Every structure is written in C-alpha cells, then in structure tokens.
C-alpha cells in the first residue's frame, strides 16, 4: 500500500507516476496512473471533498483515477471508468464551498508552473473545466478571476506557437473543431465555463458567432482571437475590465513572447473601453503605443496601430489625430498585409465618426490611395476600394467633390480602376468596386447608377458604352488620362482584366474625337493592342482586334502613316483608300467567357461587403 498525505491530495491527483501500478486482479494500468489510497478516501469521508466519489471496490484498498486512459477493458470490471470517476471527483470538490477556492488556486498554480502542452498542464486544465462547469463555482475565483483568464488564454498561445510550422495553414478551416479531448479543446471549454459561470454568456455567444474560439487556437490567428475576446468583454463583461487591465500591465514587459504578445493584444482591445483606458494617463498609453510603432516586429506594430485607433475612437469625438494620422499614412506603405489592412480599417472607422476630418483625410489620402486600388493583395485591394467609397460618401453634398474640390480629382483618377475592378478575380474587390462606383455616382450626380449596376451584374457592353460616352462628353480633358490608365491593364497577369481593359479602350476611343487624343497616344495604344494579337487567351485576342480597329479608325482621320501600315495587317474590309473619313461603327464584342460574380442580393448603399 502507498500512503499519501492529505496535504498532497490535489497534487496527487495531477501527478504523473513514472512506474506501473498493479491493480486488483494483477492487471497493470501503465505509466501515468494516479493512485488515491485509503488515507485519501478517509480524507473524502471526513467531508472535505464531499459526496459523489464512487465507493471503492470491495476487494480494493485504492481507487485509480486516471485522466485520458483510452479504454476501460484494462481495469477490473467492478471499477468505474477512470476519466468519469476523476471528473466526478473534481465536481465534488467544486461543490464544496469550503475548499473549492483553495483547489482552484492550486490548479492555477499548477498551470503557471508548466509551459506548453505538458501532461501536468493538460490534467490541470481538465480539472478546471470540470470544476468551473459546476454552477456557482466561478464565484470562488473572486480575487484571481482576471489572472486565471489570462493564464488560460496565454496557454492557448503557447500551444499555438508550439504547433506552428511552415506547413501550418495561416487560416484554419471554419469546419475545424479539433479533437474533443485535446489540450486546446479543454482550455477553450474551461474558458467558456469561466465566462458562462460569471454571467457572461453573451461573451461566449459573440465569440462563437465571430469565429473567435477557432482563431484563439489557430497558430497564426491567436492574437486576432484575443482581440475579439477583449472586444466581447468590453461590450458584455465590463465588470472585469479594471482587474484584467491591471493584471496584464506587468505582463507587457515579460520576456516570454506568448505572455507578452497575449497581454499586448488584451491591452489593445481593452482600450476600446473609455473607463478602462482612464486607469492610465493618456500620455502614458500614447507613449507606449508609439513605442510599439517603432518595434521591428510587424506583429507589435500591428497591435500598436490598432491600439492608437481604439484610443482615438473610444469617445464620440476623434482625438489624437496628430499622432494617429502620421502612423496610419506611414503604415499604408508597409509590406505586411495585416498592417496595411489594419491602417485601412482604422481610417474607415475614423471617417464614419460624426465629426471626422474629411477634408484633411481627402488631402492626405489623395496621393496614397490610388496605388492601393491595384495592390497585388486581394484583401488590401478590397479594403482600399471600400475606403474610397466611404470617403466619397462622407463628402457627398459638400464642396469637396465640386468642380474644384480635392475629392473630384481623386474620383476621376480612380474611375478607370473601379470600372475594371468590377471584373476582379476577388469577389470582395468586385463588390467593393460596385458600391464605391455607386457612391461616386451619387456624389457627382452622374445619373449612371443603372448602367454601372448593369455592367457589374451582367457585364453588359451596351451599358459600358453609355458610361464611356458620358465620361468623354463630361470630362474631355481627362480622356487621355483614362486611356493611359486603361493601357496599363493590358499587361495585367489576369486574363479577365486584360480583356476588360481592351474593351474599355475600344469604347473610350469610339466616343472620343481628335481633339481629345494626341497622335503619340494613338500610336502607343495601337502598338500595345497589336501585341495582344499573340495573347494566349483567345477572348483577349478577339477584344484587342476590335479595339484596334477603333484606334485605327480614329487615327485614319489624322492621316497617321504608322497606323495606315498596320491597317493592312488587321485586314479591315471597310477601310478602303477611297474613303478619307470612313464611318466609325460602334465596336461589337463577343460575350466574355469568364464567369462573372453574381452580386444579386448583395448590392446596396449601406457599405461594401
């Protein structure tokens, strides 16, 4: 018989023995068996643990409570299944109000004393899950609730970092649930029990709806999950924010990356709460966030940028723009996708505020936003297009989009990318482009909303022709710029964009006159369209040939020798030597072979995507 002191009862339950123990009947339970002797059973019978533990076997002197043994056929038939008995023991401890707080503290220390997915940490996590699931037990965590919450979330980060590898997907599939008895799954269930038992069921619901739990266990998405958890707690569990904020401040200086980054993410998320942010002087918070902005690690800069946005927007009025705006503008040139996306998101949130500095943002974003409309990253491209729409919508009805307004130039500069991005391979970008074009139509009073929607939904050449006709009529001085911009898309790696650019050039040229387009531009268009005659995509070749005819027809009126030589290569039957000014028939294009995004039911003017 092995005698176990009463004072080591909880640690005994979590201990992992290295040798094998013999049970009645001569059967071996193997390594990892947890043995509770008669001394421990007597400990239970005195009432310290409480009822609910199955009675010991008649012939047995000890009861084996083993976490995670796979099968029950290894144990004698008269013994209860080990995991079930162990779970009942922890629930019995939880129901005893005299000791449940002490046991929870010991389990917390057991978690703090381990790092990563070790057996001791797994046993302690499972014990916490069982105890916290008992109604009323969470009340025993008063005084260390924030600490326990941070330890569990940090443990998830440690496990996520441990499983991260070059082959790990950066976004977990939505259907991923994880093994039901894995360490990460147990930790998530313990967190849910902790929040639910405290009356914060809405936090759990919000996390489930936003995919927060899945992000928390992801190798590359853990910090996003922490931010979602912090936001949900700001909205539905603000009674713990002060304690949580105070508890995480020392962790911001931790040398352990998991602890430090988890604390940074919580700190960033809690800045959305104005009362919580007041626990520190704003000068101290700003200094800390600005320091993060200078950190060489992109993740730290990302959290610092989000923190600046939360601090500036946690009241009705936008504040700290002198600090926030330079950081946002610099970040737009970053190579890290997450950083650029965060900057675009913060700028959109600033614009949506009632007293947003629209004029200032129009001037600052004018030279920086157009390049992002053609960014190679799908998420950045879609967010930039949406931000442009938000900017135009906020300025609608004001002088900023008037004949000399700063936004008018930005809209006209972005018009060609928006029209072509209706055919973007990214659905988010295509939807954002449609919404932004609708905002531009309303702000500049074009009256082309029906045509733009028709192009977006049905890829209609007739509707596009009407749009081009109006643009040439209203903005003749901008026609060369429209053509030059479109010309750049002829070299796009995307087949659908090359074809869309060729079609747009054809309609713009058809509706233009000699006074709008100079000879050099015509030569350049003719050469680039001619190069597409050898394009591997047949639909691009066909569209380029039709558009090339339109360029040749316009150039013929200027007696362009270079274009005359190329006319023979195109073999245009209606262009004879006897006609000085042949009729410019409208271009006719074949139907696009590319599947167009069906946006029916998604389009409105409330916002992109």
XYZ file of C-alpha atoms in Angstrom:
609
model
C 0.000 0.000 0.000
C 1.193 3.500 -0.798
C 0.374 6.076 1.855
C -0.356 9.582 0.561
C -0.519 12.565 2.961
C -3.747 14.537 2.968
C -1.923 17.794 2.252
C -0.866 16.483 -1.114
C -4.355 15.472 -2.223
C -4.719 17.859 -5.151
C -1.141 17.472 -6.316
C -1.578 13.727 -6.108
C -4.490 13.864 -8.498
C -2.391 15.777 -11.023
C 0.827 13.830 -10.561
C 2.053 11.557 -13.316
C 3.746 8.452 -11.977
C 6.608 7.061 -13.991
C 6.234 3.463 -12.919
C 3.477 0.962 -13.371
C 0.984 0.211 -10.613
C -0.648 -3.166 -10.046
C -4.366 -3.167 -9.554
C -6.536 -5.916 -8.146
C -6.606 -8.857 -10.462
C -2.964 -8.431 -11.432
C -3.762 -6.005 -14.246
C -1.404 -3.135 -14.951
C -2.618 0.435 -15.576
C 0.683 1.580 -17.015
C 2.529 4.902 -16.612
C 0.554 7.955 -15.682
C -1.704 6.243 -13.152
C -2.925 8.410 -10.295
C -3.479 6.465 -7.100
C -5.653 7.550 -4.219
C -5.054 5.438 -1.138
C -7.179 4.731 1.895
C -5.784 7.850 3.527
C -7.253 9.933 0.672
C -10.553 8.056 0.819
C -10.703 8.808 4.524
C -9.982 12.422 3.566
C -13.104 12.340 1.392
C -15.227 10.676 4.033
C -14.491 13.459 6.529
C -16.476 15.788 4.297
C -13.655 17.940 2.993
C -14.267 16.742 -0.522
C -17.960 15.923 -0.253
C -20.051 13.144 -1.665
C -20.219 11.913 -5.159
C -16.997 9.870 -5.367
C -17.850 6.260 -6.286
C -17.304 3.825 -3.467
C -14.026 1.909 -3.505
C -14.182 -1.656 -4.794
C -14.887 -4.286 -2.136
C -11.588 -6.061 -2.570
C -9.604 -2.947 -3.285
C -7.590 -0.777 -0.997
C -7.102 2.017 -3.535
C -9.035 3.686 -6.326
C -7.280 4.599 -9.561
C -8.337 7.889 -11.104
C -6.513 8.244 -14.374
C -7.011 11.051 -16.880
C -7.095 10.105 -20.503
C -6.680 6.311 -20.417
C -8.201 5.230 -23.699
C -10.151 2.104 -22.801
C -11.899 0.668 -19.779
C -11.200 -3.006 -20.506
C -7.772 -2.604 -18.869
C -9.378 -2.045 -15.452
C -11.300 -4.601 -13.413
C -14.953 -4.752 -14.296
C -16.060 -3.646 -10.815
C -14.082 -0.372 -11.017
C -15.593 2.794 -12.543
C -14.153 4.159 -15.765
C -11.212 6.293 -14.660
C -11.931 9.586 -16.512
C -15.552 9.551 -15.380
C -14.582 8.959 -11.762
C -11.926 11.655 -11.884
C -14.383 14.152 -13.374
C -16.885 13.367 -10.620
C -14.175 13.895 -8.012
C -13.378 17.374 -9.344
C -17.073 18.223 -9.461
C -17.391 17.093 -5.869
C -14.536 19.370 -4.903
C -16.225 22.193 -6.787
C -19.499 21.788 -4.895
C -17.765 22.067 -1.534
C -17.656 25.788 -0.817
C -15.127 25.355 1.978
C -12.351 24.106 -0.249
C -13.222 24.886 -3.884
C -11.422 28.233 -3.836
C -8.251 26.644 -2.421
C -8.371 23.863 -5.008
C -8.841 26.361 -7.848
C -5.836 28.334 -6.633
C -3.727 25.157 -6.570
C -4.852 24.325 -10.098
C -3.985 27.844 -11.207
C -0.504 27.475 -9.767
C -0.201 24.099 -11.452
C -0.930 25.807 -14.759
C 1.522 28.615 -14.085
C 4.234 26.109 -13.219
C 4.080 24.418 -16.612
C 4.665 25.655 -20.136
C 3.251 24.253 -23.319
C 1.137 21.121 -23.819
C 2.642 19.066 -20.970
C 0.708 16.288 -19.189
C 0.555 18.277 -15.934
C -0.942 21.289 -17.700
C -3.457 19.085 -19.507
C -4.537 17.430 -16.243
C -4.913 20.798 -14.519
C -6.878 22.204 -17.447
C -9.281 19.266 -17.462
C -9.744 19.634 -13.734
C -10.527 23.328 -14.134
C -13.010 22.540 -16.884
C -14.896 20.125 -14.639
C -14.871 22.402 -11.601
C -15.859 25.600 -13.405
C -18.744 23.818 -15.126
C -20.440 23.353 -11.736
C -22.943 26.097 -11.034
C -21.685 28.636 -8.517
C -18.044 27.542 -8.558
C -16.870 30.546 -10.587
C -17.733 32.719 -7.599
C -14.821 31.089 -5.790
C -12.439 32.704 -8.290
C -13.124 36.155 -6.857
C -9.782 37.856 -6.418
C -7.966 35.915 -9.134
C -10.562 35.709 -11.956
C -8.597 38.019 -14.331
C -5.392 36.155 -13.563
C -6.999 32.798 -14.317
C -8.468 34.146 -17.562
C -5.095 35.446 -18.729
C -3.344 32.194 -17.828
C -5.816 30.131 -19.864
C -5.612 32.424 -22.903
C -1.807 32.535 -22.693
C -1.745 28.741 -22.502
C -3.613 28.651 -25.818
C -0.982 30.952 -27.316
C 1.823 28.698 -26.085
C 0.165 25.666 -27.615
C -0.479 27.519 -30.879
C 3.171 28.585 -31.115
C 4.236 25.027 -30.384
C 2.185 23.634 -33.262
C 3.189 26.360 -35.724
C 5.231 25.114 -38.651
C 5.887 26.273 -42.234
C 3.214 23.843 -43.427
C 0.562 25.089 -40.991
C -2.229 26.945 -42.802
C -2.478 30.597 -41.847
C -6.264 30.402 -41.587
C -7.958 27.390 -40.072
C -10.893 25.949 -41.939
C -14.242 27.066 -40.497
C -15.272 23.442 -40.036
C -12.275 22.682 -37.802
C -13.348 21.664 -34.323
C -10.204 19.991 -33.042
C -10.003 16.675 -31.184
C -12.704 16.687 -28.491
C -10.234 15.803 -25.736
C -7.200 17.770 -26.963
C -5.423 20.220 -24.706
C -6.583 23.203 -26.759
C -10.179 21.982 -26.743
C -10.110 21.523 -22.968
C -8.675 25.004 -22.492
C -11.384 26.560 -24.669
C -14.068 24.689 -22.739
C -12.554 25.878 -19.452
C -12.649 29.469 -20.741
C -16.271 29.081 -21.795
C -17.181 27.674 -18.392
C -15.347 30.518 -16.640
C -17.209 33.155 -18.652
C -20.602 31.450 -18.553
C -20.451 30.818 -14.817
C -19.801 34.501 -14.256
C -22.915 35.527 -16.174
C -21.026 36.461 -19.349
C -22.814 34.068 -21.665
C -23.045 36.820 -24.286
C -19.246 36.894 -24.489
C -19.255 33.189 -25.353
C -22.011 33.725 -27.924
C -20.208 36.653 -29.561
C -17.020 34.625 -29.797
C -18.872 31.734 -31.402
C -20.591 33.960 -33.957
C -17.358 35.765 -34.890
C -15.245 32.590 -35.047
C -13.235 33.792 -32.066
C -12.683 30.403 -30.454
C -11.361 28.981 -33.709
C -8.987 31.920 -34.019
C -7.785 31.532 -30.441
C -6.440 28.034 -31.124
C -5.005 28.895 -34.559
C -1.260 29.033 -34.985
C -1.446 32.291 -36.978
C -4.722 33.746 -35.720
C -4.431 33.563 -31.924
C -3.970 37.307 -31.404
C -6.996 38.031 -33.591
C -8.961 35.754 -31.263
C -7.645 37.650 -28.234
C -8.753 40.941 -29.790
C -12.222 39.500 -30.415
C -12.402 38.243 -26.825
C -11.380 41.641 -25.483
C -13.986 43.373 -27.657
C -16.703 40.975 -26.484
C -15.749 41.570 -22.852
C -15.795 45.340 -23.365
C -19.352 45.002 -24.659
C -20.733 42.364 -22.277
C -18.411 41.826 -19.274
C -17.145 45.260 -18.319
C -17.204 44.415 -14.578
C -13.907 42.528 -15.004
C -12.103 45.038 -17.200
C -10.407 47.013 -14.435
C -8.958 43.901 -12.826
C -7.959 42.446 -16.180
C -6.297 45.698 -17.250
C -4.332 45.933 -14.002
C -3.302 42.279 -14.154
C -1.953 42.427 -17.703
C 0.201 45.558 -17.272
C 3.181 43.671 -15.733
C 2.943 41.087 -18.494
C 3.623 43.741 -21.146
C 7.287 43.608 -20.099
C 7.510 39.801 -19.914
C 10.449 38.118 -21.600
C 8.160 35.268 -22.646
C 6.777 36.044 -26.103
C 3.473 34.243 -25.565
C 2.746 36.132 -22.347
C 3.898 39.469 -23.724
C 2.010 39.307 -27.043
C -1.170 37.985 -25.420
C -1.041 40.819 -22.895
C -0.406 43.336 -25.687
C -3.446 42.082 -27.596
C -5.639 42.315 -24.492
C -4.256 45.783 -23.725
C -5.044 46.893 -27.267
C -8.573 45.503 -27.188
C -9.427 46.958 -23.776
C -8.575 50.474 -24.985
C -11.999 50.414 -26.642
C -13.419 50.926 -23.154
C -13.155 54.563 -22.151
C -13.418 53.900 -18.366
C -10.722 51.213 -18.602
C -8.373 53.441 -20.613
C -8.684 56.082 -17.886
C -6.873 53.784 -15.451
C -3.650 55.106 -17.007
C -2.838 58.620 -18.081
C -3.363 59.039 -21.801
C 0.178 60.356 -22.163
C 1.496 57.064 -20.779
C -0.703 54.999 -23.110
C 0.243 57.076 -26.146
C 3.927 56.792 -25.339
C 3.633 53.028 -25.026
C 1.708 52.678 -28.304
C 4.140 54.929 -30.150
C 6.992 52.793 -28.829
C 5.284 49.735 -30.266
C 5.061 51.544 -33.595
C 8.844 51.614 -33.735
C 9.270 47.929 -32.907
C 10.993 45.819 -35.597
C 8.395 43.051 -35.200
C 5.380 43.614 -37.507
C 3.002 41.993 -35.008
C 3.891 44.550 -32.340
C 3.485 47.424 -34.814
C 0.106 45.997 -35.830
C -1.107 45.905 -32.228
C 0.226 49.408 -31.624
C -1.642 50.730 -34.632
C -4.896 49.106 -33.538
C -4.372 50.486 -30.043
C -3.933 54.012 -31.385
C -7.165 53.611 -33.314
C -9.075 52.364 -30.277
C -7.747 55.167 -28.089
C -8.590 57.821 -30.658
C -12.114 56.492 -31.189
C -13.253 55.370 -27.736
C -15.206 58.624 -27.373
C -17.649 60.331 -29.697
C -15.014 62.737 -30.945
C -11.947 61.658 -32.907
C -8.880 62.507 -30.833
C -5.102 62.370 -31.134
C -5.188 62.823 -34.911
C -1.767 64.485 -34.821
C -0.365 61.164 -33.565
C -2.717 58.740 -35.280
C -2.738 60.070 -38.847
C 1.053 60.041 -39.471
C 1.221 56.466 -38.156
C -1.632 55.405 -40.435
C -0.173 57.063 -43.527
C 3.254 55.519 -42.967
C 1.686 52.095 -42.480
C -0.068 52.274 -45.860
C 3.361 51.764 -47.428
C 4.174 48.679 -45.346
C 4.756 45.306 -46.928
C 2.915 43.415 -44.191
C -0.671 42.713 -45.289
C -2.060 42.710 -41.770
C -0.552 46.115 -41.032
C -1.909 47.733 -44.194
C -5.318 46.182 -43.619
C -5.390 47.494 -40.061
C -4.482 51.015 -41.217
C -7.232 50.986 -43.853
C -9.716 49.705 -41.280
C -8.842 52.418 -38.759
C -9.117 55.105 -41.448
C -12.576 53.849 -42.362
C -13.666 53.918 -38.717
C -12.356 57.481 -38.407
C -14.330 58.538 -41.468
C -17.537 57.058 -40.071
C -17.400 59.279 -36.976
C -19.784 62.271 -36.992
C -17.017 64.881 -36.762
C -14.474 63.128 -38.947
C -11.794 65.360 -40.542
C -12.928 64.574 -44.094
C -11.116 67.490 -45.734
C -7.817 66.576 -44.070
C -8.145 62.912 -44.977
C -9.081 63.774 -48.564
C -5.904 65.771 -48.956
C -3.673 63.152 -47.305
C -5.166 60.102 -48.998
C -5.236 61.654 -52.467
C -1.718 60.540 -53.488
C -1.672 57.369 -51.353
C -4.954 55.624 -52.053
C -4.885 55.115 -55.875
C -1.846 52.776 -55.864
C -3.598 50.556 -53.320
C -6.539 50.070 -55.690
C -4.222 47.924 -57.817
C -2.393 46.252 -54.939
C -1.480 42.633 -55.552
C -3.002 41.580 -52.207
C -6.717 40.856 -52.521
C -7.650 41.981 -49.007
C -5.709 45.241 -49.302
C -7.220 45.978 -52.708
C -10.775 45.374 -51.485
C -10.273 47.471 -48.333
C -8.738 50.355 -50.294
C -11.658 50.390 -52.733
C -14.106 50.371 -49.835
C -12.255 53.186 -48.081
C -12.505 55.318 -51.216
C -16.262 54.741 -51.268
C -16.550 55.701 -47.598
C -14.533 58.859 -48.199
C -16.720 59.897 -51.142
C -19.923 59.086 -49.289
C -18.914 61.152 -46.246
C -18.142 64.136 -48.501
C -21.336 63.840 -50.544
C -23.181 67.136 -50.923
C -20.178 69.262 -49.954
C -17.802 71.414 -51.932
C -15.025 68.835 -51.668
C -16.475 66.949 -54.639
C -17.334 70.112 -56.582
C -15.609 71.269 -59.779
C -12.506 72.325 -57.876
C -12.813 70.050 -54.878
C -9.916 67.784 -53.824
C -12.090 64.676 -53.949
C -13.200 65.255 -57.526
C -9.650 64.738 -58.750
C -9.286 61.594 -56.659
C -12.560 60.165 -58.008
C -11.622 60.800 -61.637
C -8.172 59.365 -61.031
C -9.739 56.216 -59.584
C -12.559 55.826 -62.093
C -10.761 53.505 -64.524
C -9.506 51.136 -61.776
C -13.013 50.989 -60.318
C -14.612 50.129 -63.656
C -12.039 47.435 -64.370
C -12.151 46.047 -60.837
C -15.764 45.110 -61.442
C -14.126 42.160 -63.231
C -11.623 41.491 -60.443
C -10.986 37.811 -59.634
C -11.540 38.701 -55.965
C -15.240 38.805 -55.169
C -14.703 41.209 -52.260
C -12.926 43.666 -54.567
C -15.635 43.390 -57.218
C -18.382 44.066 -54.652
C -16.467 46.966 -53.113
C -15.910 48.452 -56.575
C -19.610 48.333 -57.354
C -20.526 50.017 -54.056
C -17.836 52.688 -54.471
C -18.971 53.472 -58.026
C -22.499 53.896 -56.689
C -21.197 56.346 -54.068
C -19.297 58.285 -56.756
C -22.399 58.411 -58.948
C -24.439 59.890 -56.111
C -21.765 62.346 -55.018
C -21.013 63.703 -58.521
C -24.602 63.307 -59.740
C -23.730 61.384 -62.872
C -27.047 59.591 -63.176
C -25.269 56.428 -64.321
C -26.251 54.180 -61.446
C -28.365 51.848 -63.598
C -25.618 51.463 -66.194
C -22.968 50.768 -63.569
C -25.095 48.145 -61.854
C -25.827 46.545 -65.227
C -22.121 46.324 -66.016
C -21.410 44.888 -62.567
C -24.141 42.264 -62.694
C -24.356 41.355 -66.365
C -21.082 42.554 -67.919
C -23.154 44.483 -70.470
C -21.150 46.085 -73.343
C -24.075 48.388 -74.122
C -24.146 49.795 -70.588
C -20.356 50.256 -70.638
C -20.645 52.111 -73.957
C -23.135 54.549 -72.415
C -20.834 55.144 -69.453
C -17.883 55.885 -71.751
C -19.973 58.204 -73.889
C -20.962 60.278 -70.846
C -17.422 60.383 -69.466
C -15.984 61.590 -72.767
C -18.726 64.184 -73.004
C -18.314 65.497 -69.444
C -14.541 65.181 -68.990
C -12.872 65.577 -72.415
C -9.632 66.796 -70.876
C -9.396 63.589 -68.810
C -9.830 61.216 -71.759
C -6.050 60.849 -72.375
C -5.614 60.007 -68.728
C -8.427 57.444 -68.858
C -6.839 55.807 -71.907
C -3.335 55.791 -70.438
C -4.581 54.230 -67.209
C -6.510 51.565 -69.091
C -3.485 50.875 -71.291
C -1.541 49.783 -68.224
C -4.030 46.979 -67.560
C -3.308 45.440 -70.977
C -0.227 43.935 -69.317
C -2.130 42.530 -66.340
C -1.417 38.873 -65.489
C -5.176 38.341 -65.169
C -6.866 37.335 -68.433
C -10.185 38.876 -67.477
C -8.567 42.224 -66.680
C -6.666 42.307 -69.982
C -9.879 41.678 -71.860
C -11.819 44.246 -69.828
C -9.102 46.835 -70.489
C -9.168 46.166 -74.220
C -12.963 46.553 -74.286
C -12.842 49.786 -72.274
C -10.238 51.265 -74.638
C -12.426 50.413 -77.595
C -15.467 52.224 -76.218
C -13.476 55.244 -74.988
C -11.793 55.644 -78.376
C -15.069 55.170 -80.243
C -16.717 58.037 -78.380
C -13.625 60.311 -78.491
C -12.735 62.918 -81.073
C -9.417 64.053 -82.500
C -9.315 66.983 -80.099
C -9.208 64.644 -77.100
C -6.431 62.232 -78.131
C -2.997 63.107 -79.460
C -1.076 61.187 -82.075
C 1.541 59.747 -79.707
C -1.114 58.195 -77.503
C -2.831 56.658 -80.516
C 0.440 55.134 -81.684
C 1.098 53.716 -78.237
C -2.396 52.238 -77.959
C -2.078 50.730 -81.427
C 1.210 49.050 -80.552
C 0.024 47.616 -77.224
C -3.232 46.339 -78.678
C -1.305 44.856 -81.578
C 0.899 42.916 -79.148
C -2.208 41.296 -77.720
C -2.783 39.613 -81.100
C -0.459 36.883 -79.810
C -2.091 36.625 -76.363
C -2.646 33.023 -75.198
C -6.281 33.806 -74.271
C -8.487 33.808 -77.429
C -11.078 36.184 -75.949
C -8.348 38.738 -75.264
C -7.149 38.467 -78.874
C -10.670 38.997 -80.220
C -11.336 42.022 -77.981
C -7.956 43.558 -78.810
C -8.605 43.231 -82.540
C -11.968 45.022 -82.289
C -10.472 47.812 -80.174
C -7.508 48.092 -82.514
C -9.949 48.785 -85.335
C -11.431 51.660 -83.346
C -7.976 53.162 -82.758
C -7.185 52.787 -86.459
C -10.430 54.483 -87.460
C -9.694 57.476 -85.251
C -6.059 57.615 -86.362
C -7.061 57.420 -90.026
C -8.710 60.820 -89.735
C -5.331 62.270 -88.728
C -3.581 60.597 -91.676
C -1.270 58.617 -89.444
C 1.246 56.761 -91.709
C 2.156 54.303 -88.980
C -1.477 53.320 -88.448
C -2.037 53.063 -92.188
C 0.695 50.425 -92.412
C -0.923 48.430 -89.639
C -4.369 48.584 -91.196
C -3.346 46.031 -93.790
C -2.306 43.620 -91.049
C -5.750 43.932 -89.484
C -7.453 43.354 -92.904
C -10.356 45.713 -92.258
C -12.671 45.369 -95.273
C -14.443 48.718 -94.857
C -11.288 50.832 -94.753
C -10.546 51.499 -98.390
C -8.268 54.081 -99.982
C -11.279 55.884 -101.444
C -12.736 56.915 -98.073
C -10.945 59.787 -96.394
C -13.189 59.617 -93.315
C -14.793 56.181 -93.109
C -17.809 55.695 -90.847
C -16.867 54.824 -87.255
C -19.221 51.995 -86.491
C -19.604 51.067 -82.826
C -17.436 48.168 -81.679
C -19.082 44.782 -81.263
C -17.518 42.394 -78.756
C -18.171 38.728 -78.183
C -19.582 37.600 -74.869
C -16.991 37.247 -72.147
C -16.046 33.630 -71.414
C -15.128 34.495 -67.840
C -17.630 33.704 -65.134
C -18.856 36.950 -63.635
C -19.545 37.248 -59.935
C -23.287 37.221 -59.313
C -23.829 40.121 -56.968
C -27.626 39.964 -56.986
C -28.980 40.426 -53.497
C -25.681 41.821 -52.178
C -25.763 45.341 -53.584
C -26.889 48.353 -51.575
C -25.540 51.728 -50.494
C -25.013 50.895 -46.834
C -21.432 49.719 -47.189
C -19.149 47.379 -49.055
C -19.354 43.668 -48.469
